């Protein structure tokens, strides 16, 4: 909402020395957030005077353009008193017209300096100005030279004293519950409240008593339209121009002047906050009626759109049919035009909820709808209609009917009972009962104190005040939020992170310690993302929940896997010169349970058990996943030697590292699953429960996402891992006795996972075995085809003694024997 300061001052006695910055700061403190502060016209500099056109000579040019050589009487402001010669290209003025002239030395908006210069064979000493050049109209307007009324002034008069060229405009961001502030009346009232000065209500005006004779009106739905006021003006001149001061105010408030009839209704809406609609009275037939639309009815609105109406829409009709969408937009059939001479003025109060739903249903956004759907003051209908009549007859030459039709009465606000100390208890400020009563009265409430309680009736312009805490907010904002004491709350003892939070943080710290960087991606994907992963058509990860209003039409699905976002992040890093990257993400995925649609629950009661169960059935599963990826070099090269490229083993080992930190043992077995490379994919398990998969990406997937070749990724269901995690991992037992080392090399089938062989060796070696580590894999001439040699380092240690050579040898032989028995291994001596 844009509010010119001069317009605000018209209704409130602000101090003369009050600056716009101080006014904006105080109004912001009261809840009207400052959006911008501008000074239109302050870059306009004189000499800028009125001039009377004395002569006009049209001179055709070789380029086909016709310029006008004019002499203009500007009084003695040019220093000589002689007529001023000016070249002009506009043709909408004539001899005798009063115009605005900027003389040499003046500066127009935008820093355009005016000087005497020779053009088209003449010395043009100044410029005859248009409304656009003076900043009085929108850029691009083609209305031509601004011609003033003949009695606006005399040649040589300062134009700044005649036209509203300079002002300050404060733009506010108005909260949805503060509809009253979408008017100069409301903003001026807040200014008076903030500075404790008198307020002159523009709606406080005498109006004719309703007699029902202005125009016949009937309201069939008083809940949707509690008040309908009709007035008429006859003999209106449709060609009458809008006075400059009124057009300027509308422009400063952010609207474009159009015509006198439209400008007057917009002006009154900005002034009082009451939307007004005007009808061409000659196009009306019979009684005007307000009702709900019926199935199948249609209306062509003022914007030329043919709309199918809903039974929930409030409509205005006459004997010819529907003539308007009540409170939202008028109909094309009764629109005021350039031939309208008789006007019927509608000032009606509409149900805010109906206005909101109708506007959304038909996708109509307007200044009038914005006010009606938030709740305008229902008591201003008569005053607003009377103000429109006054301006139309004053500037349009019409005759106002003394009759007034009024149907219905304004709703009466419900009284609210509160304790007088409630504002102090809620805000923590020292607010006495007397202060609370005084401030509530200052905001417009009718207050009746009764001991330690009071009853307040909210003002008609504040439909947002409905409960005791709304009254508390009113008192607090007048006292000033800056006076609310800062009190540090006492931290309760015995509370910390939940077990789940602790475990999730442990996962993050473990991966960060392993060199990974956490990323956060949007949980949205498109079918193209799943295609690039190489998923089969029947893959369960393709069954995704579609978003009703996606941020991007290319990503309308909730993701079922974290890999698309992770791979895009890796590709983005590679594209910016960082091909060596290790990233991880923990986030939920969305797994639909089926095709059950969520029921629409009522808002006026608690859902029943059955409704609640139906709602829960429609909620998708959202397990927490962990995904990680390594690309490029896992270890960089340098003076210390060559680096090491990331491989499938890094992805698997990273998951094992996380599991170890959680006190869980993860086993690995070979698997085949998209998007991993066949033969380089591992299934990760806890017992017989699958956590997820890890390995090297398929080359086609690397190419599709633009990540480095042989990128390795892993994704697991982190919830399943956390369910089995140990909150406090027991510390390992350390032995002070020396370790004994034994190496064994076993030849096994190439299809047998090395992890299975290692587990067998650990089992066979018994409790003395401290660790088993694979340190070499060999395939070559000394190993037959289809087999490979796996070399393991076994470490033995006892907690209470130094092991003998015989003990370690026996343990080693037992381990080898079990491997031979279980896997058909051949021990290479």
GROMACS .gro file of C-alpha atoms in nm, residues 318-733:
model
  416
  318UNK     CA    1  -3.117  -0.774  -1.280
  319UNK     CA    2  -3.407  -0.882  -1.500
  320UNK     CA    3  -3.168  -0.946  -1.789
  321UNK     CA    4  -2.956  -1.193  -1.593
  322UNK     CA    5  -2.623  -1.183  -1.411
  323UNK     CA    6  -2.450  -0.844  -1.434
  324UNK     CA    7  -2.159  -0.886  -1.194
  325UNK     CA    8  -1.951  -1.118  -0.979
  326UNK     CA    9  -2.030  -0.965  -0.641
  327UNK     CA   10  -1.734  -0.789  -0.478
  328UNK     CA   11  -1.487  -0.928  -0.732
  329UNK     CA   12  -1.553  -0.795  -1.084
  330UNK     CA   13  -1.840  -0.639  -1.274
  331UNK     CA   14  -2.003  -0.769  -1.588
  332UNK     CA   15  -1.938  -0.650  -1.940
  333UNK     CA   16  -2.306  -0.589  -2.018
  334UNK     CA   17  -2.350  -0.302  -1.769
  335UNK     CA   18  -2.000  -0.152  -1.794
  336UNK     CA   19  -1.969   0.227  -1.787
  337UNK     CA   20  -1.847   0.357  -2.123
  338UNK     CA   21  -1.766   0.679  -2.306
  339UNK     CA   22  -2.142   0.734  -2.356
  340UNK     CA   23  -2.254   0.675  -1.997
  341UNK     CA   24  -2.452   0.967  -1.859
  342UNK     CA   25  -2.652   0.801  -1.582
  343UNK     CA   26  -2.465   0.608  -1.315
  344UNK     CA   27  -2.582   0.368  -1.046
  345UNK     CA   28  -2.328   0.344  -0.764
  346UNK     CA   29  -2.294   0.024  -0.563
  347UNK     CA   30  -2.127   0.030  -0.220
  348UNK     CA   31  -2.175  -0.314  -0.068
  349UNK     CA   32  -2.015  -0.515   0.209
  350UNK     CA   33  -1.937  -0.876   0.116
  351UNK     CA   34  -1.851  -1.186   0.314
  352UNK     CA   35  -1.470  -1.204   0.317
  353UNK     CA   36  -1.447  -1.582   0.289
  354UNK     CA   37  -1.677  -1.590  -0.013
  355UNK     CA   38  -1.470  -1.317  -0.179
  356UNK     CA   39  -1.147  -1.508  -0.119
  357UNK     CA   40  -1.284  -1.834  -0.257
  358UNK     CA   41  -1.441  -1.670  -0.561
  359UNK     CA   42  -1.120  -1.483  -0.642
  360UNK     CA   43  -0.914  -1.801  -0.618
  361UNK     CA   44  -1.167  -2.008  -0.810
  362UNK     CA   45  -1.171  -1.767  -1.105
  363UNK     CA   46  -0.806  -1.658  -1.070
  364UNK     CA   47  -0.904  -1.292  -1.039
  365UNK     CA   48  -0.672  -1.057  -0.852
  366UNK     CA   49  -0.774  -0.693  -0.812
  367UNK     CA   50  -0.737  -0.405  -0.571
  368UNK     CA   51  -1.107  -0.430  -0.484
  369UNK     CA   52  -1.088  -0.806  -0.431
  370UNK     CA   53  -0.781  -0.766  -0.210
  371UNK     CA   54  -0.981  -0.546   0.028
  372UNK     CA   55  -1.308  -0.740   0.016
  373UNK     CA   56  -1.144  -1.077   0.086
  374UNK     CA   57  -0.959  -0.939   0.390
  375UNK     CA   58  -1.263  -0.771   0.543
  376UNK     CA   59  -1.344  -0.404   0.483
  377UNK     CA   60  -1.529  -0.181   0.733
  378UNK     CA   61  -1.901  -0.262   0.688
  379UNK     CA   62  -2.010   0.075   0.828
  380UNK     CA   63  -1.854   0.286   0.549
  381UNK     CA   64  -2.089   0.189   0.266
  382UNK     CA   65  -2.312   0.498   0.294
  383UNK     CA   66  -2.020   0.738   0.340
  384UNK     CA   67  -1.828   0.585   0.046
  385UNK     CA   68  -2.128   0.605  -0.187
  386UNK     CA   69  -2.191   0.964  -0.081
  387UNK     CA   70  -1.826   1.056  -0.142
  388UNK     CA   71  -1.841   0.911  -0.493
  389UNK     CA   72  -2.159   1.105  -0.564
  390UNK     CA   73  -1.996   1.425  -0.440
  391UNK     CA   74  -1.689   1.390  -0.664
  392UNK     CA   75  -1.883   1.280  -0.972
  393UNK     CA   76  -2.121   1.572  -0.951
  394UNK     CA   77  -1.846   1.823  -0.868
  395UNK     CA   78  -1.618   1.730  -1.158
  396UNK     CA   79  -1.853   1.548  -1.396
  397UNK     CA   80  -2.140   1.794  -1.395
  398UNK     CA   81  -2.402   1.539  -1.296
  399UNK     CA   82  -2.701   1.570  -1.065
  400UNK     CA   83  -2.712   1.360  -0.751
  401UNK     CA   84  -3.031   1.193  -0.647
  402UNK     CA   85  -3.117   1.266  -0.285
  403UNK     CA   86  -3.260   0.917  -0.249
  404UNK     CA   87  -3.059   0.635  -0.094
  405UNK     CA   88  -3.131   0.264  -0.114
  406UNK     CA   89  -2.988   0.061   0.172
  407UNK     CA   90  -3.053  -0.307   0.227
  408UNK     CA   91  -2.933  -0.471   0.547
  409UNK     CA   92  -2.730  -0.351   0.844
  410UNK     CA   93  -2.362  -0.375   0.928
  411UNK     CA   94  -2.273  -0.676   1.148
  412UNK     CA   95  -2.208  -0.587   1.511
  413UNK     CA   96  -1.870  -0.706   1.650
  414UNK     CA   97  -1.886  -0.951   1.938
  415UNK     CA   98  -1.763  -0.823   2.278
  416UNK     CA   99  -1.449  -0.980   2.425
  417UNK     CA  100  -1.394  -1.027   2.799
  418UNK     CA  101  -1.038  -1.032   2.936
  419UNK     CA  102  -0.851  -0.982   3.263
  420UNK     CA  103  -0.701  -0.635   3.291
  421UNK     CA  104  -0.360  -0.781   3.379
  422UNK     CA  105  -0.350  -1.019   3.080
  423UNK     CA  106  -0.141  -0.783   2.862
  424UNK     CA  107   0.119  -0.754   3.139
  425UNK     CA  108   0.129  -1.129   3.204
  426UNK     CA  109   0.163  -1.221   2.837
  427UNK     CA  110   0.419  -0.958   2.735
  428UNK     CA  111   0.624  -0.934   3.054
  429UNK     CA  112   0.593  -0.554   3.047
  430UNK     CA  113   0.464  -0.340   3.331
  431UNK     CA  114   0.122  -0.248   3.192
  432UNK     CA  115  -0.133  -0.116   3.438
  433UNK     CA  116  -0.506  -0.169   3.402
  434UNK     CA  117  -0.549   0.201   3.325
  435UNK     CA  118  -0.290   0.181   3.047
  436UNK     CA  119  -0.455  -0.125   2.895
  437UNK     CA  120  -0.796   0.045   2.893
  438UNK     CA  121  -0.655   0.367   2.747
  439UNK     CA  122  -0.469   0.191   2.466
  440UNK     CA  123  -0.767  -0.026   2.373
  441UNK     CA  124  -0.981   0.285   2.349
  442UNK     CA  125  -0.711   0.452   2.141
  443UNK     CA  126  -0.727   0.175   1.880
  444UNK     CA  127  -1.105   0.218   1.859
  445UNK     CA  128  -1.244  -0.038   2.104
  446UNK     CA  129  -1.547   0.039   2.318
  447UNK     CA  130  -1.414  -0.060   2.662
  448UNK     CA  131  -1.616  -0.123   2.980
  449UNK     CA  132  -1.391  -0.190   3.284
  450UNK     CA  133  -1.534  -0.400   3.566
  451UNK     CA  134  -1.291  -0.450   3.852
  452UNK     CA  135  -1.004  -0.675   3.750
  453UNK     CA  136  -1.173  -0.754   3.416
  454UNK     CA  137  -1.288  -0.553   3.118
  455UNK     CA  138  -1.514  -0.602   2.817
  456UNK     CA  139  -1.401  -0.462   2.483
  457UNK     CA  140  -1.607  -0.436   2.166
  458UNK     CA  141  -1.369  -0.419   1.866
  459UNK     CA  142  -1.415  -0.136   1.617
  460UNK     CA  143  -1.598  -0.211   1.293
  461UNK     CA  144  -1.280  -0.177   1.087
  462UNK     CA  145  -1.098  -0.449   1.284
  463UNK     CA  146  -1.261  -0.786   1.202
  464UNK     CA  147  -0.928  -0.949   1.291
  465UNK     CA  148  -0.979  -0.883   1.663
  466UNK     CA  149  -1.171  -1.188   1.783
  467UNK     CA  150  -1.015  -1.315   2.107
  468UNK     CA  151  -0.843  -1.184   2.424
  469UNK     CA  152  -0.495  -1.230   2.285
  470UNK     CA  153  -0.576  -1.007   1.989
  471UNK     CA  154  -0.649  -0.736   2.245
  472UNK     CA  155  -0.318  -0.813   2.416
  473UNK     CA  156  -0.141  -0.761   2.082
  474UNK     CA  157  -0.313  -0.424   2.036
  475UNK     CA  158  -0.201  -0.305   2.378
  476UNK     CA  159   0.152  -0.435   2.326
  477UNK     CA  160   0.204  -0.266   1.990
  478UNK     CA  161   0.089   0.070   2.126
  479UNK     CA  162   0.315   0.041   2.430
  480UNK     CA  163   0.597  -0.064   2.195
  481UNK     CA  164   0.753  -0.402   2.132
  482UNK     CA  165   1.091  -0.244   2.200
  483UNK     CA  166   0.992  -0.234   2.568
  484UNK     CA  167   0.941  -0.609   2.593
  485UNK     CA  168   1.211  -0.725   2.838
  486UNK     CA  169   1.476  -0.968   2.719
  487UNK     CA  170   1.466  -1.261   2.960
  488UNK     CA  171   1.696  -1.557   2.907
  489UNK     CA  172   1.491  -1.872   2.967
  490UNK     CA  173   1.622  -2.119   3.220
  491UNK     CA  174   1.748  -2.430   3.048
  492UNK     CA  175   1.579  -2.741   3.191
  493UNK     CA  176   1.812  -3.000   3.334
  494UNK     CA  177   1.841  -3.358   3.217
  495UNK     CA  178   1.757  -3.289   2.854
  496UNK     CA  179   1.985  -3.327   2.559
  497UNK     CA  180   1.987  -3.494   2.226
  498UNK     CA  181   1.751  -3.784   2.175
  499UNK     CA  182   1.909  -4.122   2.100
  500UNK     CA  183   1.812  -4.086   1.736
  501UNK     CA  184   1.968  -3.741   1.714
  502UNK     CA  185   2.287  -3.863   1.879
  503UNK     CA  186   2.320  -4.153   1.637
  504UNK     CA  187   2.255  -3.937   1.333
  505UNK     CA  188   2.520  -3.690   1.446
  506UNK     CA  189   2.760  -3.978   1.495
  507UNK     CA  190   2.702  -4.078   1.133
  508UNK     CA  191   2.776  -3.724   1.013
  509UNK     CA  192   3.089  -3.689   1.226
  510UNK     CA  193   3.219  -4.028   1.110
  511UNK     CA  194   3.182  -3.944   0.742
  512UNK     CA  195   3.326  -3.595   0.791
  513UNK     CA  196   3.625  -3.756   0.959
  514UNK     CA  197   3.662  -3.986   0.661
  515UNK     CA  198   3.690  -3.686   0.428
  516UNK     CA  199   3.329  -3.654   0.310
  517UNK     CA  200   3.139  -3.326   0.276
  518UNK     CA  201   2.765  -3.314   0.347
  519UNK     CA  202   2.527  -3.180   0.083
  520UNK     CA  203   2.156  -3.095   0.096
  521UNK     CA  204   1.948  -3.139  -0.220
  522UNK     CA  205   1.586  -3.079  -0.312
  523UNK     CA  206   1.377  -3.399  -0.278
  524UNK     CA  207   1.231  -3.362  -0.628
  525UNK     CA  208   1.307  -3.562  -0.942
  526UNK     CA  209   1.168  -3.615  -1.288
  527UNK     CA  210   1.130  -3.928  -1.494
  528UNK     CA  211   1.441  -3.824  -1.688
  529UNK     CA  212   1.646  -3.850  -1.367
  530UNK     CA  213   1.528  -4.207  -1.317
  531UNK     CA  214   1.591  -4.285  -1.684
  532UNK     CA  215   1.950  -4.167  -1.651
  533UNK     CA  216   1.995  -4.409  -1.359
  534UNK     CA  217   1.915  -4.690  -1.600
  535UNK     CA  218   1.623  -4.821  -1.392
  536UNK     CA  219   1.404  -5.086  -1.548
  537UNK     CA  220   1.044  -5.000  -1.623
  538UNK     CA  221   0.918  -5.219  -1.337
  539UNK     CA  222   1.177  -5.099  -1.084
  540UNK     CA  223   1.003  -5.010  -0.755
  541UNK     CA  224   1.197  -4.683  -0.743
  542UNK     CA  225   0.994  -4.560  -1.043
  543UNK     CA  226   0.677  -4.566  -0.831
  544UNK     CA  227   0.693  -4.208  -0.704
  545UNK     CA  228   0.446  -3.961  -0.558
  546UNK     CA  229   0.353  -3.679  -0.795
  547UNK     CA  230   0.342  -3.322  -0.654
  548UNK     CA  231   0.026  -3.120  -0.722
  549UNK     CA  232   0.212  -2.789  -0.758
  550UNK     CA  233   0.580  -2.866  -0.832
  551UNK     CA  234   0.843  -2.593  -0.820
  552UNK     CA  235   0.965  -2.714  -1.159
  553UNK     CA  236   0.758  -2.895  -1.419
  554UNK     CA  237   1.070  -3.098  -1.502
  555UNK     CA  238   1.083  -3.238  -1.146
  556UNK     CA  239   0.724  -3.317  -1.046
  557UNK     CA  240   0.797  -3.628  -0.836
  558UNK     CA  241   0.906  -3.685  -0.477
  559UNK     CA  242   1.230  -3.878  -0.494
  560UNK     CA  243   1.252  -4.245  -0.403
  561UNK     CA  244   1.633  -4.245  -0.405
  562UNK     CA  245   1.896  -3.990  -0.306
  563UNK     CA  246   2.128  -4.078  -0.594
  564UNK     CA  247   1.998  -3.825  -0.856
  565UNK     CA  248   2.061  -3.527  -0.629
  566UNK     CA  249   2.398  -3.663  -0.516
  567UNK     CA  250   2.515  -3.727  -0.873
  568UNK     CA  251   2.407  -3.379  -0.982
  569UNK     CA  252   2.613  -3.234  -0.697
  570UNK     CA  253   2.917  -3.440  -0.801
  571UNK     CA  254   2.871  -3.328  -1.163
  572UNK     CA  255   2.838  -2.964  -1.055
  573UNK     CA  256   3.166  -2.988  -0.864
  574UNK     CA  257   3.338  -3.156  -1.156
  575UNK     CA  258   3.209  -2.888  -1.392
  576UNK     CA  259   3.360  -2.620  -1.170
  577UNK     CA  260   3.704  -2.775  -1.163
  578UNK     CA  261   3.670  -3.007  -0.861
  579UNK     CA  262   3.662  -3.359  -1.006
  580UNK     CA  263   3.803  -3.513  -0.685
  581UNK     CA  264   3.507  -3.508  -0.450
  582UNK     CA  265   3.359  -3.714  -0.166
  583UNK     CA  266   3.000  -3.615  -0.080
  584UNK     CA  267   2.725  -3.759   0.137
  585UNK     CA  268   2.361  -3.680   0.213
  586UNK     CA  269   2.118  -3.798   0.477
  587UNK     CA  270   1.755  -3.731   0.393
  588UNK     CA  271   1.418  -3.899   0.371
  589UNK     CA  272   1.280  -4.053   0.055
  590UNK     CA  273   0.911  -4.087  -0.024
  591UNK     CA  274   0.775  -4.435  -0.094
  592UNK     CA  275   0.402  -4.441  -0.182
  593UNK     CA  276   0.202  -4.719  -0.022
  594UNK     CA  277  -0.049  -4.748  -0.305
  595UNK     CA  278  -0.324  -4.549  -0.473
  596UNK     CA  279  -0.515  -4.449  -0.157
  597UNK     CA  280  -0.615  -4.082  -0.181
  598UNK     CA  281  -0.598  -3.863   0.126
  599UNK     CA  282  -0.948  -3.766   0.249
  600UNK     CA  283  -1.041  -3.399   0.289
  601UNK     CA  284  -1.105  -3.360   0.661
  602UNK     CA  285  -1.344  -3.104   0.812
  603UNK     CA  286  -1.199  -2.808   1.001
  604UNK     CA  287  -1.484  -2.754   1.249
  605UNK     CA  288  -1.420  -3.067   1.457
  606UNK     CA  289  -1.167  -3.333   1.539
  607UNK     CA  290  -1.145  -3.617   1.286
  608UNK     CA  291  -1.302  -3.946   1.387
  609UNK     CA  292  -1.087  -4.254   1.444
  610UNK     CA  293  -1.191  -4.389   1.106
  611UNK     CA  294  -1.107  -4.063   0.928
  612UNK     CA  295  -0.772  -4.051   1.103
  613UNK     CA  296  -0.693  -4.410   1.001
  614UNK     CA  297  -0.787  -4.333   0.639
  615UNK     CA  298  -0.557  -4.032   0.645
  616UNK     CA  299  -0.268  -4.236   0.782
  617UNK     CA  300  -0.315  -4.497   0.509
  618UNK     CA  301  -0.261  -4.228   0.247
  619UNK     CA  302   0.059  -4.098   0.407
  620UNK     CA  303   0.361  -4.245   0.225
  621UNK     CA  304   0.650  -4.416   0.397
  622UNK     CA  305   0.941  -4.176   0.442
  623UNK     CA  306   1.248  -4.371   0.558
  624UNK     CA  307   1.576  -4.195   0.627
  625UNK     CA  308   1.843  -4.283   0.370
  626UNK     CA  309   2.217  -4.229   0.354
  627UNK     CA  310   2.385  -4.184   0.018
  628UNK     CA  311   2.752  -4.117  -0.049
  629UNK     CA  312   2.968  -4.083  -0.357
  630UNK     CA  313   3.339  -4.061  -0.433
  631UNK     CA  314   3.477  -3.942  -0.766
  632UNK     CA  315   3.817  -3.877  -0.910
  633UNK     CA  316   4.112  -3.941  -0.680
  634UNK     CA  317   4.048  -4.064  -0.327
  635UNK     CA  318   4.410  -3.986  -0.243
  636UNK     CA  319   4.587  -3.713  -0.436
  637UNK     CA  320   4.936  -3.740  -0.578
  638UNK     CA  321   5.218  -3.517  -0.462
  639UNK     CA  322   5.579  -3.512  -0.364
  640UNK     CA  323   5.506  -3.812  -0.147
  641UNK     CA  324   5.420  -4.022  -0.448
  642UNK     CA  325   5.135  -4.117  -0.679
  643UNK     CA  326   4.772  -4.079  -0.577
  644UNK     CA  327   4.496  -4.339  -0.574
  645UNK     CA  328   4.178  -4.325  -0.777
  646UNK     CA  329   3.847  -4.380  -0.601
  647UNK     CA  330   3.699  -4.723  -0.651
  648UNK     CA  331   3.402  -4.939  -0.557
  649UNK     CA  332   3.593  -5.049  -0.246
  650UNK     CA  333   3.587  -4.692  -0.108
  651UNK     CA  334   3.208  -4.679  -0.122
  652UNK     CA  335   3.176  -5.015   0.054
  653UNK     CA  336   3.439  -4.937   0.315
  654UNK     CA  337   3.278  -4.599   0.394
  655UNK     CA  338   2.951  -4.773   0.481
  656UNK     CA  339   3.141  -5.023   0.692
  657UNK     CA  340   3.312  -4.736   0.873
  658UNK     CA  341   2.973  -4.582   0.956
  659UNK     CA  342   2.839  -4.918   1.074
  660UNK     CA  343   3.144  -4.976   1.295
  661UNK     CA  344   3.092  -4.634   1.455
  662UNK     CA  345   2.736  -4.742   1.535
  663UNK     CA  346   2.848  -5.075   1.677
  664UNK     CA  347   2.698  -5.279   1.394
  665UNK     CA  348   2.868  -5.548   1.186
  666UNK     CA  349   2.791  -5.523   0.815
  667UNK     CA  350   2.844  -5.811   0.575
  668UNK     CA  351   2.890  -5.781   0.201
  669UNK     CA  352   2.795  -6.002  -0.089
  670UNK     CA  353   2.802  -5.965  -0.464
  671UNK     CA  354   2.485  -5.830  -0.629
  672UNK     CA  355   2.347  -5.684  -0.951
  673UNK     CA  356   2.136  -5.369  -0.933
  674UNK     CA  357   2.101  -5.045  -1.132
  675UNK     CA  358   2.269  -4.801  -1.147
  676UNK     CA  359   2.580  -4.995  -1.046
  677UNK     CA  360   2.825  -5.169  -1.278
  678UNK     CA  361   2.756  -5.545  -1.309
  679UNK     CA  362   3.024  -5.734  -1.118
  680UNK     CA  363   3.123  -5.424  -0.920
  681UNK     CA  364   2.813  -5.397  -0.704
  682UNK     CA  365   2.780  -5.521  -0.348
  683UNK     CA  366   2.473  -5.581  -0.132
  684UNK     CA  367   2.517  -5.454   0.225
  685UNK     CA  368   2.349  -5.658   0.498
  686UNK     CA  369   2.305  -5.679   0.873
  687UNK     CA  370   2.234  -6.043   0.932
  688UNK     CA  371   1.981  -6.126   0.660
  689UNK     CA  372   1.838  -5.772   0.641
  690UNK     CA  373   1.943  -5.572   0.336
  691UNK     CA  374   2.060  -5.218   0.415
  692UNK     CA  375   2.137  -5.110   0.061
  693UNK     CA  376   2.393  -5.133  -0.215
  694UNK     CA  377   2.733  -4.992  -0.296
  695UNK     CA  378   2.982  -5.009  -0.580
  696UNK     CA  379   3.099  -4.851  -0.903
  697UNK     CA  380   2.850  -4.671  -1.127
  698UNK     CA  381   2.772  -4.809  -1.470
  699UNK     CA  382   2.967  -4.614  -1.737
  700UNK     CA  383   2.642  -4.513  -1.908
  701UNK     CA  384   2.515  -4.358  -1.583
  702UNK     CA  385   2.843  -4.168  -1.539
  703UNK     CA  386   2.809  -4.029  -1.890
  704UNK     CA  387   2.441  -3.944  -1.847
  705UNK     CA  388   2.501  -3.742  -1.530
  706UNK     CA  389   2.836  -3.597  -1.635
  707UNK     CA  390   3.037  -3.735  -1.343
  708UNK     CA  391   3.393  -3.868  -1.374
  709UNK     CA  392   3.428  -4.225  -1.495
  710UNK     CA  393   3.438  -4.504  -1.236
  711UNK     CA  394   3.259  -4.289  -0.975
  712UNK     CA  395   3.155  -4.506  -0.681
  713UNK     CA  396   2.834  -4.453  -0.481
  714UNK     CA  397   2.641  -4.620  -0.202
  715UNK     CA  398   2.287  -4.584  -0.070
  716UNK     CA  399   2.143  -4.753   0.237
  717UNK     CA  400   1.829  -4.736   0.448
  718UNK     CA  401   1.976  -4.553   0.746
  719UNK     CA  402   1.668  -4.617   0.962
  720UNK     CA  403   1.736  -4.992   0.945
  721UNK     CA  404   2.097  -4.936   1.049
  722UNK     CA  405   2.004  -4.701   1.335
  723UNK     CA  406   1.749  -4.950   1.467
  724UNK     CA  407   2.037  -5.191   1.527
  725UNK     CA  408   2.288  -4.931   1.643
  726UNK     CA  409   2.441  -4.925   1.990
  727UNK     CA  410   2.396  -4.593   2.165
  728UNK     CA  411   2.714  -4.640   2.368
  729UNK     CA  412   2.971  -4.851   2.183
  730UNK     CA  413   3.178  -5.057   2.429
  731UNK     CA  414   3.544  -4.967   2.438
  732UNK     CA  415   3.778  -5.233   2.292
  733UNK     CA  416   3.990  -5.449   2.521
   0.00000   0.00000   0.00000
